[in-house]
PDB file of C-alpha atoms in Angstrom:
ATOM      1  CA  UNK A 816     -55.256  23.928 -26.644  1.00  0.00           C
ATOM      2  CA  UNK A 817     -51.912  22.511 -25.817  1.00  0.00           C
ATOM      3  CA  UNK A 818     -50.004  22.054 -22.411  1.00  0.00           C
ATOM      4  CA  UNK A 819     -46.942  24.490 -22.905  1.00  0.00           C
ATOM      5  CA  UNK A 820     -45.520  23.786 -20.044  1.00  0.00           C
ATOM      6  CA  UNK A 821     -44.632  21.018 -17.210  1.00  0.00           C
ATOM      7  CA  UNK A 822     -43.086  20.808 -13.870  1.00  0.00           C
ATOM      8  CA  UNK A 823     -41.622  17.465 -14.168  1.00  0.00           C
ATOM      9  CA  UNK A 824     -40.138  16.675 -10.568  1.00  0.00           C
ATOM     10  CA  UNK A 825     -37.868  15.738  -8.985  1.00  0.00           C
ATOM     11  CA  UNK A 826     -40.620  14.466  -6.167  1.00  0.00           C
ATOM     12  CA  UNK A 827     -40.113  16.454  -3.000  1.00  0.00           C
ATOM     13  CA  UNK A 828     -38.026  18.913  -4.037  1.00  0.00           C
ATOM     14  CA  UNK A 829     -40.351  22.421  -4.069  1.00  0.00           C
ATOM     15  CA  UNK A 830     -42.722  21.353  -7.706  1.00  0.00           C
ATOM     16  CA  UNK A 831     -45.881  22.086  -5.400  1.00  0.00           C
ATOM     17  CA  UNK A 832     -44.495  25.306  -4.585  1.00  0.00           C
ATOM     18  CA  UNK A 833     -43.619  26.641  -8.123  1.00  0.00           C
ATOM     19  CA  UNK A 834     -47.094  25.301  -9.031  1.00  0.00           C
ATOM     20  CA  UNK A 835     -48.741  27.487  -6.643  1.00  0.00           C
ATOM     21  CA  UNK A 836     -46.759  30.122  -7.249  1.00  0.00           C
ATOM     22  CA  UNK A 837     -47.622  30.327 -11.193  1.00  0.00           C
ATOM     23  CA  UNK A 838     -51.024  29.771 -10.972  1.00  0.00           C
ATOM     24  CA  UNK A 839     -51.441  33.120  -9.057  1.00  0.00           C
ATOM     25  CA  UNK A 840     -50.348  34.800 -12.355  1.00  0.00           C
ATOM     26  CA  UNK A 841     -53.296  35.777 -14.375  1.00  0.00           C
ATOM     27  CA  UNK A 842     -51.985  34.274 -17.902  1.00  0.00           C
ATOM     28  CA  UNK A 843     -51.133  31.194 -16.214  1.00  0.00           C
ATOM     29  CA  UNK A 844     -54.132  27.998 -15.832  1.00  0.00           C
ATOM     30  CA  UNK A 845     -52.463  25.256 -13.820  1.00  0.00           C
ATOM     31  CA  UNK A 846     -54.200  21.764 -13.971  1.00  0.00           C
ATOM     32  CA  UNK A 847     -57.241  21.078 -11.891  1.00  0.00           C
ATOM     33  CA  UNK A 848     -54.919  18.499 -10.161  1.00  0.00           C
ATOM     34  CA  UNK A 849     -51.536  19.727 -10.173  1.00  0.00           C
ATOM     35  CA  UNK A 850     -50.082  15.533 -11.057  1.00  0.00           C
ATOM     36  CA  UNK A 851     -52.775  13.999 -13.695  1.00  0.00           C
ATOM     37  CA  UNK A 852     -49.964  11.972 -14.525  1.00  0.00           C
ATOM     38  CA  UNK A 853     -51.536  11.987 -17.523  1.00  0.00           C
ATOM     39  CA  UNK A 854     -48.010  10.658 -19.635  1.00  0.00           C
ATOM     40  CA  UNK A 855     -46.705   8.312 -17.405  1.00  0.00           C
ATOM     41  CA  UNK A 856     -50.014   6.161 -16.563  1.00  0.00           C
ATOM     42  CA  UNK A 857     -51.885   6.503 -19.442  1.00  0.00           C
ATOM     43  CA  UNK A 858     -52.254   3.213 -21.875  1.00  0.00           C
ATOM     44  CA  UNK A 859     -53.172   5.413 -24.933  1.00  0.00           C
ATOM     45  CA  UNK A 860     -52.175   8.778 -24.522  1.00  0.00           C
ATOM     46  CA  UNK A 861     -53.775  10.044 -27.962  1.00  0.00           C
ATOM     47  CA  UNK A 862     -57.184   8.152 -27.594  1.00  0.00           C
ATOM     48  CA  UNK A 863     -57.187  10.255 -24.131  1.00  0.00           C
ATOM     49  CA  UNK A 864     -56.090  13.906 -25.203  1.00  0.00           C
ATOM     50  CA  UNK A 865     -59.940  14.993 -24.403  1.00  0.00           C
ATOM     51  CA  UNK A 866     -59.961  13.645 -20.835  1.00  0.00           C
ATOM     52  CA  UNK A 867     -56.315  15.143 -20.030  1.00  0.00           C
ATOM     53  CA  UNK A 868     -57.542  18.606 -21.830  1.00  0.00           C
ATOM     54  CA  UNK A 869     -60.828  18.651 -20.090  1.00  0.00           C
ATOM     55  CA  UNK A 870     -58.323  18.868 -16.387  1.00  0.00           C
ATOM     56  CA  UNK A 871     -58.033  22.689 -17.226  1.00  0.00           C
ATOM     57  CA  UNK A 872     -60.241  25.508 -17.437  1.00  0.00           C
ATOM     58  CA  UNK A 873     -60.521  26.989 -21.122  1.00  0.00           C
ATOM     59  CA  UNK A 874     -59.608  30.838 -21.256  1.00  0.00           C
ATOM     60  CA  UNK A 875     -57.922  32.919 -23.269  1.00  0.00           C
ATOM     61  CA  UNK A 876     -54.535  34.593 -23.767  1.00  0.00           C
ATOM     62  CA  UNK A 877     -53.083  32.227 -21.195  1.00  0.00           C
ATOM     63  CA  UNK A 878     -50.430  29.322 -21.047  1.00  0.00           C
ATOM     64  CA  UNK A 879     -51.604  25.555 -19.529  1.00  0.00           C
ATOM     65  CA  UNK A 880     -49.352  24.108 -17.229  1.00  0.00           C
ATOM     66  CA  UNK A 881     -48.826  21.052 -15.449  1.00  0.00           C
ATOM     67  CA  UNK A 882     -46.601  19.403 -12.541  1.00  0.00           C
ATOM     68  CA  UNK A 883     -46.374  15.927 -12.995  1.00  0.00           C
ATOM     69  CA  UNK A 884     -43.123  14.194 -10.665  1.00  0.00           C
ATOM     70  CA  UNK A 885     -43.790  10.797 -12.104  1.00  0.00           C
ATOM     71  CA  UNK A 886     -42.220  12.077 -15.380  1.00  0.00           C
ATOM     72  CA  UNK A 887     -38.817  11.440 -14.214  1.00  0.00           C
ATOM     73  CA  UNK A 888     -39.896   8.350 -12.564  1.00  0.00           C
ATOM     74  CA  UNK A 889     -37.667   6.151 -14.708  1.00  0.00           C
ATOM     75  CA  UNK A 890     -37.204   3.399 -15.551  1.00  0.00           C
ATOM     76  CA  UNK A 891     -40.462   2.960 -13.481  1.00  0.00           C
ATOM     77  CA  UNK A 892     -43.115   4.478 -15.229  1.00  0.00           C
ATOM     78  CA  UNK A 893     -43.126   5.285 -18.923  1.00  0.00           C
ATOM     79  CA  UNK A 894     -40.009   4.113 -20.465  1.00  0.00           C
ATOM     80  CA  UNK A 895     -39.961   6.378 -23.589  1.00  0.00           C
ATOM     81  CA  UNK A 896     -41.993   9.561 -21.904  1.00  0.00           C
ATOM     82  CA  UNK A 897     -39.626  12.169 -23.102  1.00  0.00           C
ATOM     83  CA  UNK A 898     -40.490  10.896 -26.984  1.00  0.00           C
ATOM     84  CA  UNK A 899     -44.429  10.975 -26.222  1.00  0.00           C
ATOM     85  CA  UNK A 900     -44.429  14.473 -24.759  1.00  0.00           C
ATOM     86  CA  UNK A 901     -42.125  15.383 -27.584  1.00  0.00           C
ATOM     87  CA  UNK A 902     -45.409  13.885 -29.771  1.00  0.00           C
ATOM     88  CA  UNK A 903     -47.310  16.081 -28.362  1.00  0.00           C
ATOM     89  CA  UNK A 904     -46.063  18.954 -28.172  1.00  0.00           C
ATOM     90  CA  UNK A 905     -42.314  19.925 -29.690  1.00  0.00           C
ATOM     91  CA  UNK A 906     -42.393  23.176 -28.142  1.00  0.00           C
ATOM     92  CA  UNK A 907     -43.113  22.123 -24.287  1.00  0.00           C
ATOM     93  CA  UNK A 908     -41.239  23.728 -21.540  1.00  0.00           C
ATOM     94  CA  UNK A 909     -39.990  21.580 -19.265  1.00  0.00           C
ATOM     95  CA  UNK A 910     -38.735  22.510 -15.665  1.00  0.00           C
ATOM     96  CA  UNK A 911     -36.833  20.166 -13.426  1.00  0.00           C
ATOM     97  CA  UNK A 912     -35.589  21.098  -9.333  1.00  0.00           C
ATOM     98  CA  UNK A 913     -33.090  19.355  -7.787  1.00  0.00           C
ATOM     99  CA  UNK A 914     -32.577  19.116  -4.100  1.00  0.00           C
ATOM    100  CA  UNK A 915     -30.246  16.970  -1.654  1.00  0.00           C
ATOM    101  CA  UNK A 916     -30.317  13.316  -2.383  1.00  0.00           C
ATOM    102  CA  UNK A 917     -30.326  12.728   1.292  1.00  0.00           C
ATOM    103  CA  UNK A 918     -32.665  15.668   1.972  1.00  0.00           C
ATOM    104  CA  UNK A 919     -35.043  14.088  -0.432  1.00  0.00           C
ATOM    105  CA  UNK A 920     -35.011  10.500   0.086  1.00  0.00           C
ATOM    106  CA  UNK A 921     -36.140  11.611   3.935  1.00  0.00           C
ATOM    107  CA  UNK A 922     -38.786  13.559   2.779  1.00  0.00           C
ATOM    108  CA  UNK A 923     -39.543  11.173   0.052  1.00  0.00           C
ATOM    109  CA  UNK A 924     -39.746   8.220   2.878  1.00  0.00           C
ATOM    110  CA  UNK A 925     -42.109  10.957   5.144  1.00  0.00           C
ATOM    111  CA  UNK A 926     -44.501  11.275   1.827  1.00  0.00           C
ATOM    112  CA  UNK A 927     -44.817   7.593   0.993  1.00  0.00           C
ATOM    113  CA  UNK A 928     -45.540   6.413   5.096  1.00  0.00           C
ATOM    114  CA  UNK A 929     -47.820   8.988   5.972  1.00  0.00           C
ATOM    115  CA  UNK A 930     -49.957   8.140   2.661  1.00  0.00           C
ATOM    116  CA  UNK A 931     -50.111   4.480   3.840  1.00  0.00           C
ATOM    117  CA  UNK A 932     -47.797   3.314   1.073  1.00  0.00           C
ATOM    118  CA  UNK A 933     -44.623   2.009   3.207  1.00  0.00           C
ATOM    119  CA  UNK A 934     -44.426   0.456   6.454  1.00  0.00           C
ATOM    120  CA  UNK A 935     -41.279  -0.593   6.827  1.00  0.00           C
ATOM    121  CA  UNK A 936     -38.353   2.101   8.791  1.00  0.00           C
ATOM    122  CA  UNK A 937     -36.636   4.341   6.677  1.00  0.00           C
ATOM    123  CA  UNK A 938     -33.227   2.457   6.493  1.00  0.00           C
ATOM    124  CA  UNK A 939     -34.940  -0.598   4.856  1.00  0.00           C
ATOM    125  CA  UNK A 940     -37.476   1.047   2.598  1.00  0.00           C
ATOM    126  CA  UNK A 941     -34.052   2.421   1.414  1.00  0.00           C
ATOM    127  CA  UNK A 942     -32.348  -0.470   0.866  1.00  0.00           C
ATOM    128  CA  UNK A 943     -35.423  -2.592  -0.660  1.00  0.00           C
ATOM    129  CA  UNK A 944     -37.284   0.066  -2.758  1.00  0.00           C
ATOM    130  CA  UNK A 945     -34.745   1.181  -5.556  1.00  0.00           C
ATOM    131  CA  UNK A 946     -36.882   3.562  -6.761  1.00  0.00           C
ATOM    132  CA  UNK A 947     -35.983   5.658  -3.601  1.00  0.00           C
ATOM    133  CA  UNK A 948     -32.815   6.557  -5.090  1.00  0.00           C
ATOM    134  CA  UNK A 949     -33.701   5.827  -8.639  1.00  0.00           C
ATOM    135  CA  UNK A 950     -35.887   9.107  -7.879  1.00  0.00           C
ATOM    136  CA  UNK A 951     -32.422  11.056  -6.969  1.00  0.00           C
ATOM    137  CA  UNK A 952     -30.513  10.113 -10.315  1.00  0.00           C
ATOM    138  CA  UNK A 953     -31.167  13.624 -11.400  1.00  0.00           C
ATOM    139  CA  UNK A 954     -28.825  13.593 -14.766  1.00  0.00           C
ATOM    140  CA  UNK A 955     -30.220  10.365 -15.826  1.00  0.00           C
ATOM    141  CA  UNK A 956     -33.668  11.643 -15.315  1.00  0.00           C
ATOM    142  CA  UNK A 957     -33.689  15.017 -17.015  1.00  0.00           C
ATOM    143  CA  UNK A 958     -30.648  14.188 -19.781  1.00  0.00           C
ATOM    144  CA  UNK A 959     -33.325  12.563 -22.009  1.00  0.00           C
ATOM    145  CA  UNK A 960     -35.347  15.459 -22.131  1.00  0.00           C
ATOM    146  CA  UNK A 961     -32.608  17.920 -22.501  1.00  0.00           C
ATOM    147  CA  UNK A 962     -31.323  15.620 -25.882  1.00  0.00           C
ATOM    148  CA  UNK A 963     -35.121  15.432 -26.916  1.00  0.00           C
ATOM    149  CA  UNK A 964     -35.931  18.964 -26.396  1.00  0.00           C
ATOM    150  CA  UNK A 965     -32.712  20.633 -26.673  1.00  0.00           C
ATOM    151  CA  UNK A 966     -31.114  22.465 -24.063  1.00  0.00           C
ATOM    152  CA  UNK A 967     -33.344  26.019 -24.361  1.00  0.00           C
ATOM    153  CA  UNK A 968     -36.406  24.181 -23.299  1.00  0.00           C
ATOM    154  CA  UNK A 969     -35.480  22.799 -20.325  1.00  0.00           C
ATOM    155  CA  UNK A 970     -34.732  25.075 -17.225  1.00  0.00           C
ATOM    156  CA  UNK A 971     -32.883  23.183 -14.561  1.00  0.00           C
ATOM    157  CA  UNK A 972     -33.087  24.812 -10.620  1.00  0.00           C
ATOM    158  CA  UNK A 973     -31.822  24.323  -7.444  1.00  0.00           C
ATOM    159  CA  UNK A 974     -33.895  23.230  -3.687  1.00  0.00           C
ATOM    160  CA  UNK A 975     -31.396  25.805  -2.426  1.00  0.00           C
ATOM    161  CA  UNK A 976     -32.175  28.431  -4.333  1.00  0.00           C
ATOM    162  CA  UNK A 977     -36.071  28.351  -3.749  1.00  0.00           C
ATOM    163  CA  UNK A 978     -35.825  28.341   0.027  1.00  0.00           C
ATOM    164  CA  UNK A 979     -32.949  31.275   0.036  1.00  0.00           C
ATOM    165  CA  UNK A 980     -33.645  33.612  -2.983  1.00  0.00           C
ATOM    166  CA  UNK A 981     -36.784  33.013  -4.723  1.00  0.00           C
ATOM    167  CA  UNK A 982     -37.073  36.412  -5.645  1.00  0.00           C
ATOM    168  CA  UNK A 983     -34.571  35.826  -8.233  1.00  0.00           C
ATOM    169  CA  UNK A 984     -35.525  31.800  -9.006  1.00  0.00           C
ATOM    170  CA  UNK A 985     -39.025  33.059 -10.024  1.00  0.00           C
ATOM    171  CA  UNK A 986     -37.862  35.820 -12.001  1.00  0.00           C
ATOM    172  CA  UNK A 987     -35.546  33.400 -14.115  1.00  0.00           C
ATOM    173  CA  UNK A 988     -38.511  31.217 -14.636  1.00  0.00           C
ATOM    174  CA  UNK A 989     -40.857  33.747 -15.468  1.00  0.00           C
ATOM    175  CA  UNK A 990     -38.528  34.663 -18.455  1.00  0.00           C
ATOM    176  CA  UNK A 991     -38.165  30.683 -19.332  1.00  0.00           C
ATOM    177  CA  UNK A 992     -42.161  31.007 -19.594  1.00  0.00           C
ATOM    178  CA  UNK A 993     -42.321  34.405 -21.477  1.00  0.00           C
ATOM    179  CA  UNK A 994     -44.824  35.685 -18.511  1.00  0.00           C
ATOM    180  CA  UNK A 995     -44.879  38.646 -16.621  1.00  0.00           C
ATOM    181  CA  UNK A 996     -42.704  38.830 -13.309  1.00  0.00           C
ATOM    182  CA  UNK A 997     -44.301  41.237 -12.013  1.00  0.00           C
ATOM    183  CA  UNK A 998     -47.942  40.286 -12.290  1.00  0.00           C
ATOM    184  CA  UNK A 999     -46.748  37.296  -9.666  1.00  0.00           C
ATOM    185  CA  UNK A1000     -47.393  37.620  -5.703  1.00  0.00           C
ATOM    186  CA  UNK A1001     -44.425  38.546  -3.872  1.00  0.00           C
ATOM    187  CA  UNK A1002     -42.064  35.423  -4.023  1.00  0.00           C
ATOM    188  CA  UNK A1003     -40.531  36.594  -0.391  1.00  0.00           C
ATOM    189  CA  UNK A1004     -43.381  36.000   1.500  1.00  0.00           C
ATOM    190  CA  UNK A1005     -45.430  33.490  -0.676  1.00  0.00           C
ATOM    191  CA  UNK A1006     -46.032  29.792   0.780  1.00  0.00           C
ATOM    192  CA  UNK A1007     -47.428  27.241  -0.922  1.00  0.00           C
ATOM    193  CA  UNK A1008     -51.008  25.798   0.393  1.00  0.00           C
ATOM    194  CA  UNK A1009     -50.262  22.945   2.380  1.00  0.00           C
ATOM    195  CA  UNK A1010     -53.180  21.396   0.276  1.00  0.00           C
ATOM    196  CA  UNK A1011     -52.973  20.235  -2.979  1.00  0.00           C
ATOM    197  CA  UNK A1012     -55.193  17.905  -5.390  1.00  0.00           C
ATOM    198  CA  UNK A1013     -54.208  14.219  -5.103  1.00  0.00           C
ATOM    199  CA  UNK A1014     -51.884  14.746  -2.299  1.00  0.00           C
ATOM    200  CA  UNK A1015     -51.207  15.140   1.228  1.00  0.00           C
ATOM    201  CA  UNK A1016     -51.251  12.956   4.849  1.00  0.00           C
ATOM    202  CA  UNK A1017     -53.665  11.212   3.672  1.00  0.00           C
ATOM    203  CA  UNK A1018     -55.182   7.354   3.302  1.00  0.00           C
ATOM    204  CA  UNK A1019     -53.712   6.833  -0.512  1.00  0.00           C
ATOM    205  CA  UNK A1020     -57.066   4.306  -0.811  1.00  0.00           C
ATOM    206  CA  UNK A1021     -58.954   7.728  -0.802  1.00  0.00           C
ATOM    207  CA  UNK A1022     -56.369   9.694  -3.044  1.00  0.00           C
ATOM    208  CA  UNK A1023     -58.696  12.127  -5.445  1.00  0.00           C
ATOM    209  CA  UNK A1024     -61.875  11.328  -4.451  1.00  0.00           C
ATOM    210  CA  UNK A1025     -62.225  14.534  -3.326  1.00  0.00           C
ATOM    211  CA  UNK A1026     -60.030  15.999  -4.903  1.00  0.00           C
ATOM    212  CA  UNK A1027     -60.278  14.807  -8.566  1.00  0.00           C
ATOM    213  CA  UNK A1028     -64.723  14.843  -8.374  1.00  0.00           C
ATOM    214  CA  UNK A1029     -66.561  13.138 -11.048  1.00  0.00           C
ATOM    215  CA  UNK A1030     -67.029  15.504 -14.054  1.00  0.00           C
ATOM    216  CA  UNK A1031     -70.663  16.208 -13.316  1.00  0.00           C
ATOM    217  CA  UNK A1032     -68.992  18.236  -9.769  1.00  0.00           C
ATOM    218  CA  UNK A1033     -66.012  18.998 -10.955  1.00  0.00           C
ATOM    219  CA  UNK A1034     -67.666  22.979 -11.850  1.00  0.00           C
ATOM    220  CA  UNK A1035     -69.196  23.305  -8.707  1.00  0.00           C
ATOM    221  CA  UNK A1036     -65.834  21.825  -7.074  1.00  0.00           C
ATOM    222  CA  UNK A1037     -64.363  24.368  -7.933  1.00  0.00           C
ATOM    223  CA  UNK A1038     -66.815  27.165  -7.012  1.00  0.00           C
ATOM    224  CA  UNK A1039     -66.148  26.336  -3.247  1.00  0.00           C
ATOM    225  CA  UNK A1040     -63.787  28.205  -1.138  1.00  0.00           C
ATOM    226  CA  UNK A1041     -60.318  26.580  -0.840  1.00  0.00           C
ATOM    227  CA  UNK A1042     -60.173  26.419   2.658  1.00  0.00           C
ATOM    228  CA  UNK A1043     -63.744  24.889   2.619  1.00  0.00           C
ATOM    229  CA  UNK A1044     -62.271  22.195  -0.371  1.00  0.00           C
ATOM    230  CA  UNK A1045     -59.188  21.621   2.522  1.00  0.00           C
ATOM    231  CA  UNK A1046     -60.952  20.821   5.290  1.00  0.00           C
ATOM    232  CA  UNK A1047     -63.117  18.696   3.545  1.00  0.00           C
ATOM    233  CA  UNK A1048     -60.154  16.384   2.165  1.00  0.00           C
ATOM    234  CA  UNK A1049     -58.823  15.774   5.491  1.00  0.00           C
ATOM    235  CA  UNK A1050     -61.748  14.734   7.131  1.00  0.00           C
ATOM    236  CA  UNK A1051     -62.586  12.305   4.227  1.00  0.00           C
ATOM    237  CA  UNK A1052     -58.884  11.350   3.969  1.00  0.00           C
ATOM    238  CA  UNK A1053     -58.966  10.212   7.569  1.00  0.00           C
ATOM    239  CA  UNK A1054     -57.087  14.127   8.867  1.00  0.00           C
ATOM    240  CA  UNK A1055     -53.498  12.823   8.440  1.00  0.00           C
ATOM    241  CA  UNK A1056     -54.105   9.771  10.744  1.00  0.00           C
ATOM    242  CA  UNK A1057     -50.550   8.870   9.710  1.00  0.00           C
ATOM    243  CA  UNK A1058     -48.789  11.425  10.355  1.00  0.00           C
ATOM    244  CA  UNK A1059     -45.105  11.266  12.159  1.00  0.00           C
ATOM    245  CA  UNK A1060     -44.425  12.823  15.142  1.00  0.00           C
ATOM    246  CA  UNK A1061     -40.681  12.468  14.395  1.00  0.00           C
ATOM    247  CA  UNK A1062     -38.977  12.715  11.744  1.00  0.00           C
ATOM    248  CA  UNK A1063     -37.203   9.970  10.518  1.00  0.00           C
ATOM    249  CA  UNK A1064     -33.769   9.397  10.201  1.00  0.00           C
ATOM    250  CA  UNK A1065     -31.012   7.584   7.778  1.00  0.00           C
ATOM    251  CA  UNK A1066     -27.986   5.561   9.461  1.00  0.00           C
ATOM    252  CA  UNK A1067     -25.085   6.605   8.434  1.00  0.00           C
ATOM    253  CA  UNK A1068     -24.223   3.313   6.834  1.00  0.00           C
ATOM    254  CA  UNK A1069     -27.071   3.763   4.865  1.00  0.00           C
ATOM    255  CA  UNK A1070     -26.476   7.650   3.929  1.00  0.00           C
ATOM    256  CA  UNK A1071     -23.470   6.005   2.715  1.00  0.00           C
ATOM    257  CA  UNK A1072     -24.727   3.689   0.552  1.00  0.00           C
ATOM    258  CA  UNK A1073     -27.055   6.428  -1.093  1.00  0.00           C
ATOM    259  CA  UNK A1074     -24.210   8.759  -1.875  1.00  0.00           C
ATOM    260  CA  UNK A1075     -21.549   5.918  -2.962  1.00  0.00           C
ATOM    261  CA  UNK A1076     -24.869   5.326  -5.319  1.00  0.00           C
ATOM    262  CA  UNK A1077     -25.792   8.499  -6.353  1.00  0.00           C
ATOM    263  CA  UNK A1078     -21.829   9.333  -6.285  1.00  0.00           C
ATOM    264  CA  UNK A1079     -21.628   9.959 -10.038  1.00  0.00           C
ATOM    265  CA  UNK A1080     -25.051  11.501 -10.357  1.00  0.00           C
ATOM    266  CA  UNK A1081     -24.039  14.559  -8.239  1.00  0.00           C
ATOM    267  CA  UNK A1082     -21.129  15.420 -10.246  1.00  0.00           C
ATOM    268  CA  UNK A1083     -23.229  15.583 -13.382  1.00  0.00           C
ATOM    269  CA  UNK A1084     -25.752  17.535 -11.461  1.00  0.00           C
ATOM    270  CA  UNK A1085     -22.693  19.914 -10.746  1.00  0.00           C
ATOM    271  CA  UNK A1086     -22.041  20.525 -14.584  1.00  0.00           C
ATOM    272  CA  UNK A1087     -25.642  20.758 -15.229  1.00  0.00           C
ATOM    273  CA  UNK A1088     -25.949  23.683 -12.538  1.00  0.00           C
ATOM    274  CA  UNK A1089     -23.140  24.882 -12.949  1.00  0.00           C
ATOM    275  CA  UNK A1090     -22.509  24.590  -9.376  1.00  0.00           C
ATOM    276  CA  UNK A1091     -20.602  23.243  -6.414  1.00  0.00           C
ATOM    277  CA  UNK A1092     -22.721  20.559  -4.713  1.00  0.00           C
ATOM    278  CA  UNK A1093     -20.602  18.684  -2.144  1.00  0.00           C
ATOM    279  CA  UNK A1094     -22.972  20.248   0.805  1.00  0.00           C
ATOM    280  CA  UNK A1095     -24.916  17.055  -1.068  1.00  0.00           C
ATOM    281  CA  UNK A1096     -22.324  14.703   0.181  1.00  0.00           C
ATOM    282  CA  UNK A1097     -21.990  15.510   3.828  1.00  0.00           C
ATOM    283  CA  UNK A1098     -23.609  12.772   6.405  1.00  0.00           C
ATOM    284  CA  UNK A1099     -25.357  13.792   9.189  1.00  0.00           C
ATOM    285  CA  UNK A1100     -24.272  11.506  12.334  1.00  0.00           C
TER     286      UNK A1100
END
């Protein structure tokens, strides 16, 4: 088998929802987790091609397909992970959402404190964690894989577009995929589970234990009923003990900063789109 396609971020901007979404189309087998991660963390990638195939379930007549954000992590995971999926697999679809810089370094912030991994208020995880807006350099992260894969194999949409008309978003990328549109739930009323593998409110010390099982479960994992396999996570994940009650929000000096940073990024986002983006640059007081 071969992965023949991946959801490669960016983080927090809809990749769980387009995951969900394709994996309710019967020629489509999504990864057990939906981020193995498998080509950003992994030391030796060949020596562990069994262990990243063995993540999804063998059938036939169907396309594998995974959504890994840390792929467009640069330049803080993998610094040449465009050239090993290339390795891999020449032929790899690759599909890449954008959403609000600003929009996504809150939700971003949300994600990372409520999994135990920052502390610190939003304005100063900002300012002292670059890869909070290295995340939301968009044309830097997705450029290599366009020149690596050309431009037909990489399908570039919009936040916007998923919340507003994904009737029409999942239709495009059902014909990027060569898959049936109409074999897909309705894309109107669809919402993705609140659930997925690896993710979450939860304690990041307990991040897959239930939800990546040793191999020996892993097959009657995934005989139980989802809801069952939810409920379960939480309470072992400590049920979103740090979960916000409010949601956070940027100074403007600091909304500043991230645009005046990210300044450049949005007009090559623009061309890449083909779009007008400066609803990006507006700061909420």
């Amino acid at each position: 088998m071969k992965v023949s396609f991946m959801i490669v971020g960016a983080m927090k901007s809809g990749t769980t929802t387009i995951a969900r979404m394709l994996e309710q189309h019967p020629n489509v087998v999504l990864c057990d987790r939906k981020e193995p991660d498998f080509f950003s963390k992994s030391k030796d990638w060949k020596a562990e091609l069994d262990s990243y195939h063995a993540l999804f379930q063998q059938k036939e007549n169907v396309i594998y397909g995974e959504g890994s954000t840390s792929y467009t992590f640069y330049p803080h995971r993998n610094l040449e992970i465009w050239e090993d999926i290339y390795e891999y697999n020449p032929d790899v679809k690759i599909i890449y959402i954008l959403r609000s810089p600003l929009s996504r370094t809150v939700s971003h912030y949300v994600h990372a404190y409520e999994r135990g991994y920052f502390k610190d208020s939003i304005d100063d995880a900002v300012l002292n964690r670059p890869e909070i807006i290295d995340y939301s350099r968009y044309a830097s992260q997705i450029e290599p894989f366009i020149e690596r894969f050309g431009q037909d194999q990489v399908l570039i949409l919009d936040f916007d577009d998923l919340k507003k008309a994904p009737t029409p978003l999942f239709s495009q990328v059902s014909e990027f995929l060569g898959i049936d549109f109409s074999l897909l739930p309705d894309p109107s009323t669809f919402k993705a589970n609140e659930y997925t593998a690896g993710g979450g409110r939860v304690d990041h010390r307990l991040d897959g234990l239930i939800s990546s099982p040793p191999k020996g479960l892993k097959k009657v994992w995934r005989l139980l009923p989802e809801g069952f396999r939810k409920q379960l996570f939480y309470v072992v994940s400590g049920q979103r003990k740090n979960a916000l009650t409010v949601k956070p929000k940027m100074s403007v000096s600091v909304q500043k900063v991230v645009l005046q940073m990210l300044d450049k990024e949005i007009t090559k986002c623009e061309r890449l789109l083909a779009k007008d983006l400066s609803h990006w640059r507006r700061i909420e007081d």
